[in-house]
Amino acid sequence: MNYLISGGGPGGHIFPAVSIANALRELDPQCKILFVGAIGRMEMERVPQAGYEIVGLPVRGFNRAQPWKNISVVYDMLRSMRQVRKIIRKFQPDAGVGVGGYASGAAMKVAARMGVPILLQEQNGFAGVTNKLLKNDAKKICVAYDGMERFFPAEKIILTGNPVRQNLEGGNKEEALAHFKLHSGKPTILIIGGSLGARTINESIIAHLDEIEASGVQLIWQTGKTYYDKCAKALEEWKNKDCKSVSSPRAEQILCLPFLDRMDLAYAAADLVVSRAGASSISELCLLGKPSVLVPSPNVAEDHQTHNAMALVRKDAAVLVKDDEAKDELVKQMLALVSDEERLKTLHNNILTLAQRDSAKRIAEEVMKLANRS
């Protein structure tokens, strides 16, 4: 079988697409897979790194701030759709998969018109614009949250969850604490803001280092590469504050890193996780049963991270702190929560009930069913 996969932009679209491709290849080792992305976007780099061929389209998003500039955007969309027709005639896909993003709109619309059965994968609790526009063209729509009937036809929806990074489960806590040179017996909080970092979360930690030290907790603080220098400098200045000697024992319990290359051990070490509410992060927290404080990013389309977080909050499976309240509330909430064993246990039990396992494989199986029918 031949499979056409399209989507990209942020990593939240790219990772599920690659995971689905990996699952298809595992189930059907002889299959051929071709990705379609947008020129200049992240998928053009990440997909080849994962070992797959990708074709770039000149497609771009609409300029809402300056509508008069959209004439060229429409022209590029039409060019992209013509290019997709040529790709489909040459590649002859048996099924298509759209995961959201500019390229997905062009590729899946043309594929459906040319008789290729398509499946959509929606990562968020508030459906993206591209997938909403394609809902009538899709044969099946795989989602990660209940209640998606408000966006898509109910008969097309399959609750599969989102694919997550491999090998996150099974980490040993003692091994993890030893890896990060942290103490066993102390509450451990993992702070994650994504590969680029989360400014609000980082500033909230910097503003309350005294309270964190006084609480006796220890932090694995992943700042993101964008904010690492600023955070490391603030931490060093705080460590040396009121100390005559340059060397100080302060903040030994705070491990500040630009990124984490062993997320399995970081999760295993953590009694509590503080995170943004991106679809992939939420799915990992559910799979691992991690109590969490979620700070949704306000800088995303349709405020979808708040919708993702609220899906957990309504089930008493996570705590939400608004971005504009984080500087005052985040550290207060996380310190109170990490010392409340009963509350942590409740959050752990409730978030586990929301986990969807083997998501990539289940989505791949649905794609293969469409291909076999075609």
Coordinates of C-alpha atoms in Angstrom, one line a residue, residues 64 122 127-134 301-302:
R64 CA -5.6 38.1 9.4
E122 CA -7.1 15.9 15.7
A127 CA -10.5 21.3 16.7
G128 CA -8.1 23.1 14.4
V129 CA -9.3 25.2 11.5
T130 CA -7.9 22.8 8.8
N131 CA -9.5 19.7 10.2
K132 CA -12.8 21.5 10.6
L133 CA -12.7 22.5 7.0
L134 CA -11.9 18.9 5.9
A301 CA -4.9 29.3 17.9
E302 CA -8.5 29.2 19.3

